[in-house]
């Protein structure tokens, strides 16, 4: 059974940084696509960043330049370094994985999900 487990969320002041981690388990081969989504209260889940097995990265326009996604294929893990955080970044952040070549911003295209980790940015 595939499991994605996130860690690294918390409370931070505006302008601060956090690093989220996600470890996948339950299968011997890695996912071709891994990514991060977030969901704020009362809003739909939205794409944050994605990374392909090759290391190619994709970002939501709102996060470019502030967030960096990376992965360690040997550890079946994906990371999200978040800098210059803003109060509007407050949300539950979800790790996602899929066996697809392309990074899709549509959450319906991702088959596997973590339980989420809360990120709260205070002003």
PDB file of C-alpha atoms in Angstrom:
ATOM      1  CA  UNK A   1       0.000   0.000   0.000  1.00  0.00           C
ATOM      2  CA  UNK A   2       1.432   3.336  -1.064  1.00  0.00           C
ATOM      3  CA  UNK A   3       1.796   5.956   1.617  1.00  0.00           C
ATOM      4  CA  UNK A   4       2.959   9.546   1.427  1.00  0.00           C
ATOM      5  CA  UNK A   5       3.942  11.136   4.712  1.00  0.00           C
ATOM      6  CA  UNK A   6       4.575  14.857   4.982  1.00  0.00           C
ATOM      7  CA  UNK A   7       6.488  16.695   7.673  1.00  0.00           C
ATOM      8  CA  UNK A   8       7.907  20.131   8.315  1.00  0.00           C
ATOM      9  CA  UNK A   9       4.837  22.315   8.614  1.00  0.00           C
ATOM     10  CA  UNK A  10       4.361  24.802  11.405  1.00  0.00           C
ATOM     11  CA  UNK A  11       3.909  28.408  12.411  1.00  0.00           C
ATOM     12  CA  UNK A  12       6.236  31.047  11.006  1.00  0.00           C
ATOM     13  CA  UNK A  13       6.252  34.809  10.769  1.00  0.00           C
ATOM     14  CA  UNK A  14       5.858  36.577   7.470  1.00  0.00           C
ATOM     15  CA  UNK A  15       9.177  36.675   5.645  1.00  0.00           C
ATOM     16  CA  UNK A  16      10.307  33.433   7.247  1.00  0.00           C
ATOM     17  CA  UNK A  17      11.077  30.051   5.758  1.00  0.00           C
ATOM     18  CA  UNK A  18       9.927  26.461   6.086  1.00  0.00           C
ATOM     19  CA  UNK A  19      10.999  23.229   4.457  1.00  0.00           C
ATOM     20  CA  UNK A  20       8.434  20.547   3.842  1.00  0.00           C
ATOM     21  CA  UNK A  21       9.382  16.933   3.309  1.00  0.00           C
ATOM     22  CA  UNK A  22       7.420  14.026   1.926  1.00  0.00           C
ATOM     23  CA  UNK A  23       8.485  10.408   1.982  1.00  0.00           C
ATOM     24  CA  UNK A  24       6.785   7.787  -0.160  1.00  0.00           C
ATOM     25  CA  UNK A  25       6.648   4.148   0.802  1.00  0.00           C
ATOM     26  CA  UNK A  26       4.907   0.996  -0.283  1.00  0.00           C
ATOM     27  CA  UNK A  27       6.555   0.281  -3.600  1.00  0.00           C
ATOM     28  CA  UNK A  28      10.039  -0.400  -4.875  1.00  0.00           C
ATOM     29  CA  UNK A  29      10.083   1.996  -7.806  1.00  0.00           C
ATOM     30  CA  UNK A  30       9.634   5.720  -7.683  1.00  0.00           C
ATOM     31  CA  UNK A  31       6.930   7.941  -9.056  1.00  0.00           C
ATOM     32  CA  UNK A  32       7.581   9.760 -12.306  1.00  0.00           C
ATOM     33  CA  UNK A  33       5.850  12.851 -10.962  1.00  0.00           C
ATOM     34  CA  UNK A  34       5.760  14.262  -7.456  1.00  0.00           C
ATOM     35  CA  UNK A  35       4.381  17.557  -6.320  1.00  0.00           C
ATOM     36  CA  UNK A  36       2.842  19.815  -3.747  1.00  0.00           C
ATOM     37  CA  UNK A  37      -0.635  21.264  -3.515  1.00  0.00           C
ATOM     38  CA  UNK A  38      -2.220  23.438  -0.861  1.00  0.00           C
ATOM     39  CA  UNK A  39      -5.697  24.162   0.365  1.00  0.00           C
ATOM     40  CA  UNK A  40      -6.689  27.191   2.383  1.00  0.00           C
ATOM     41  CA  UNK A  41      -9.953  27.299   4.351  1.00  0.00           C
ATOM     42  CA  UNK A  42     -12.905  27.826   2.044  1.00  0.00           C
ATOM     43  CA  UNK A  43     -10.802  27.489  -1.085  1.00  0.00           C
ATOM     44  CA  UNK A  44     -10.129  24.752  -3.589  1.00  0.00           C
ATOM     45  CA  UNK A  45      -6.959  22.724  -3.558  1.00  0.00           C
ATOM     46  CA  UNK A  46      -4.383  24.419  -5.762  1.00  0.00           C
ATOM     47  CA  UNK A  47      -1.137  23.422  -7.424  1.00  0.00           C
ATOM     48  CA  UNK A  48       2.044  24.727  -5.835  1.00  0.00           C
ATOM     49  CA  UNK A  49       4.936  22.926  -7.537  1.00  0.00           C
ATOM     50  CA  UNK A  50       5.777  19.708  -9.331  1.00  0.00           C
ATOM     51  CA  UNK A  51       8.894  17.817 -10.281  1.00  0.00           C
ATOM     52  CA  UNK A  52       9.512  15.054 -12.756  1.00  0.00           C
ATOM     53  CA  UNK A  53      11.821  12.081 -12.280  1.00  0.00           C
ATOM     54  CA  UNK A  54      14.368  13.876 -14.468  1.00  0.00           C
ATOM     55  CA  UNK A  55      14.364  16.856 -12.130  1.00  0.00           C
ATOM     56  CA  UNK A  56      12.375  19.208 -14.333  1.00  0.00           C
ATOM     57  CA  UNK A  57      10.388  21.557 -12.136  1.00  0.00           C
ATOM     58  CA  UNK A  58       7.145  23.486 -12.505  1.00  0.00           C
ATOM     59  CA  UNK A  59       5.703  26.185 -10.281  1.00  0.00           C
ATOM     60  CA  UNK A  60       2.511  28.099  -9.807  1.00  0.00           C
ATOM     61  CA  UNK A  61       3.026  31.699 -10.837  1.00  0.00           C
ATOM     62  CA  UNK A  62       2.385  32.909  -7.283  1.00  0.00           C
ATOM     63  CA  UNK A  63       5.272  30.830  -5.940  1.00  0.00           C
ATOM     64  CA  UNK A  64       7.962  31.335  -8.530  1.00  0.00           C
ATOM     65  CA  UNK A  65      11.124  32.702  -7.019  1.00  0.00           C
ATOM     66  CA  UNK A  66      10.054  31.957  -3.444  1.00  0.00           C
ATOM     67  CA  UNK A  67       9.540  28.190  -3.441  1.00  0.00           C
ATOM     68  CA  UNK A  68      11.920  25.480  -4.587  1.00  0.00           C
ATOM     69  CA  UNK A  69      10.897  21.882  -5.133  1.00  0.00           C
ATOM     70  CA  UNK A  70      13.433  19.078  -5.160  1.00  0.00           C
ATOM     71  CA  UNK A  71      13.452  15.322  -4.926  1.00  0.00           C
ATOM     72  CA  UNK A  72      15.688  12.477  -3.889  1.00  0.00           C
ATOM     73  CA  UNK A  73      14.824   9.526  -6.108  1.00  0.00           C
ATOM     74  CA  UNK A  74      16.910   7.127  -4.036  1.00  0.00           C
ATOM     75  CA  UNK A  75      14.811   7.978  -0.989  1.00  0.00           C
ATOM     76  CA  UNK A  76      11.502   8.300  -2.862  1.00  0.00           C
ATOM     77  CA  UNK A  77      11.166  11.723  -1.305  1.00  0.00           C
ATOM     78  CA  UNK A  78      10.193  15.208  -2.377  1.00  0.00           C
ATOM     79  CA  UNK A  79      10.862  18.511  -0.646  1.00  0.00           C
ATOM     80  CA  UNK A  80       9.514  22.036  -0.775  1.00  0.00           C
ATOM     81  CA  UNK A  81      11.693  24.890   0.426  1.00  0.00           C
ATOM     82  CA  UNK A  82       9.512  27.926   1.062  1.00  0.00           C
ATOM     83  CA  UNK A  83      11.121  31.328   1.541  1.00  0.00           C
ATOM     84  CA  UNK A  84       9.728  34.823   1.979  1.00  0.00           C
ATOM     85  CA  UNK A  85       6.491  33.372   3.260  1.00  0.00           C
ATOM     86  CA  UNK A  86       3.365  35.504   3.235  1.00  0.00           C
ATOM     87  CA  UNK A  87       0.171  35.235   5.296  1.00  0.00           C
ATOM     88  CA  UNK A  88      -1.649  34.205   2.110  1.00  0.00           C
ATOM     89  CA  UNK A  89       0.545  31.104   1.978  1.00  0.00           C
ATOM     90  CA  UNK A  90      -1.307  29.804   5.026  1.00  0.00           C
ATOM     91  CA  UNK A  91      -2.885  26.484   4.107  1.00  0.00           C
ATOM     92  CA  UNK A  92      -2.697  22.745   4.488  1.00  0.00           C
ATOM     93  CA  UNK A  93       0.040  21.531   2.175  1.00  0.00           C
ATOM     94  CA  UNK A  94      -0.350  18.147   0.523  1.00  0.00           C
ATOM     95  CA  UNK A  95       2.242  15.952  -1.096  1.00  0.00           C
ATOM     96  CA  UNK A  96       1.078  14.208  -4.259  1.00  0.00           C
ATOM     97  CA  UNK A  97       2.472  11.562  -6.570  1.00  0.00           C
ATOM     98  CA  UNK A  98       1.547  10.099  -9.927  1.00  0.00           C
ATOM     99  CA  UNK A  99       2.807   7.722 -12.580  1.00  0.00           C
ATOM    100  CA  UNK A 100       2.648  10.296 -15.341  1.00  0.00           C
ATOM    101  CA  UNK A 101       5.274  11.937 -17.464  1.00  0.00           C
ATOM    102  CA  UNK A 102       3.714  15.373 -17.395  1.00  0.00           C
ATOM    103  CA  UNK A 103       3.126  17.606 -14.397  1.00  0.00           C
ATOM    104  CA  UNK A 104      -0.569  18.416 -14.239  1.00  0.00           C
ATOM    105  CA  UNK A 105      -1.854  21.342 -12.185  1.00  0.00           C
ATOM    106  CA  UNK A 106      -5.210  19.598 -11.909  1.00  0.00           C
ATOM    107  CA  UNK A 107      -5.395  17.749  -8.603  1.00  0.00           C
ATOM    108  CA  UNK A 108      -7.692  15.105 -10.116  1.00  0.00           C
ATOM    109  CA  UNK A 109      -4.752  13.833 -12.148  1.00  0.00           C
ATOM    110  CA  UNK A 110      -2.722  12.824  -9.119  1.00  0.00           C
ATOM    111  CA  UNK A 111      -3.393   9.348  -7.771  1.00  0.00           C
ATOM    112  CA  UNK A 112      -1.623   9.392  -4.430  1.00  0.00           C
ATOM    113  CA  UNK A 113      -1.870  11.905  -1.598  1.00  0.00           C
ATOM    114  CA  UNK A 114      -0.416  12.514   1.808  1.00  0.00           C
ATOM    115  CA  UNK A 115      -2.481  13.474   4.822  1.00  0.00           C
ATOM    116  CA  UNK A 116      -1.384  17.105   4.710  1.00  0.00           C
ATOM    117  CA  UNK A 117       0.683  19.357   6.934  1.00  0.00           C
ATOM    118  CA  UNK A 118      -0.447  22.741   8.234  1.00  0.00           C
ATOM    119  CA  UNK A 119       1.537  25.839   7.363  1.00  0.00           C
ATOM    120  CA  UNK A 120       0.539  29.025   9.144  1.00  0.00           C
ATOM    121  CA  UNK A 121       2.182  32.345   8.353  1.00  0.00           C
ATOM    122  CA  UNK A 122       1.504  35.147  10.803  1.00  0.00           C
ATOM    123  CA  UNK A 123       1.635  38.799   9.830  1.00  0.00           C
TER     124      UNK A 123
END
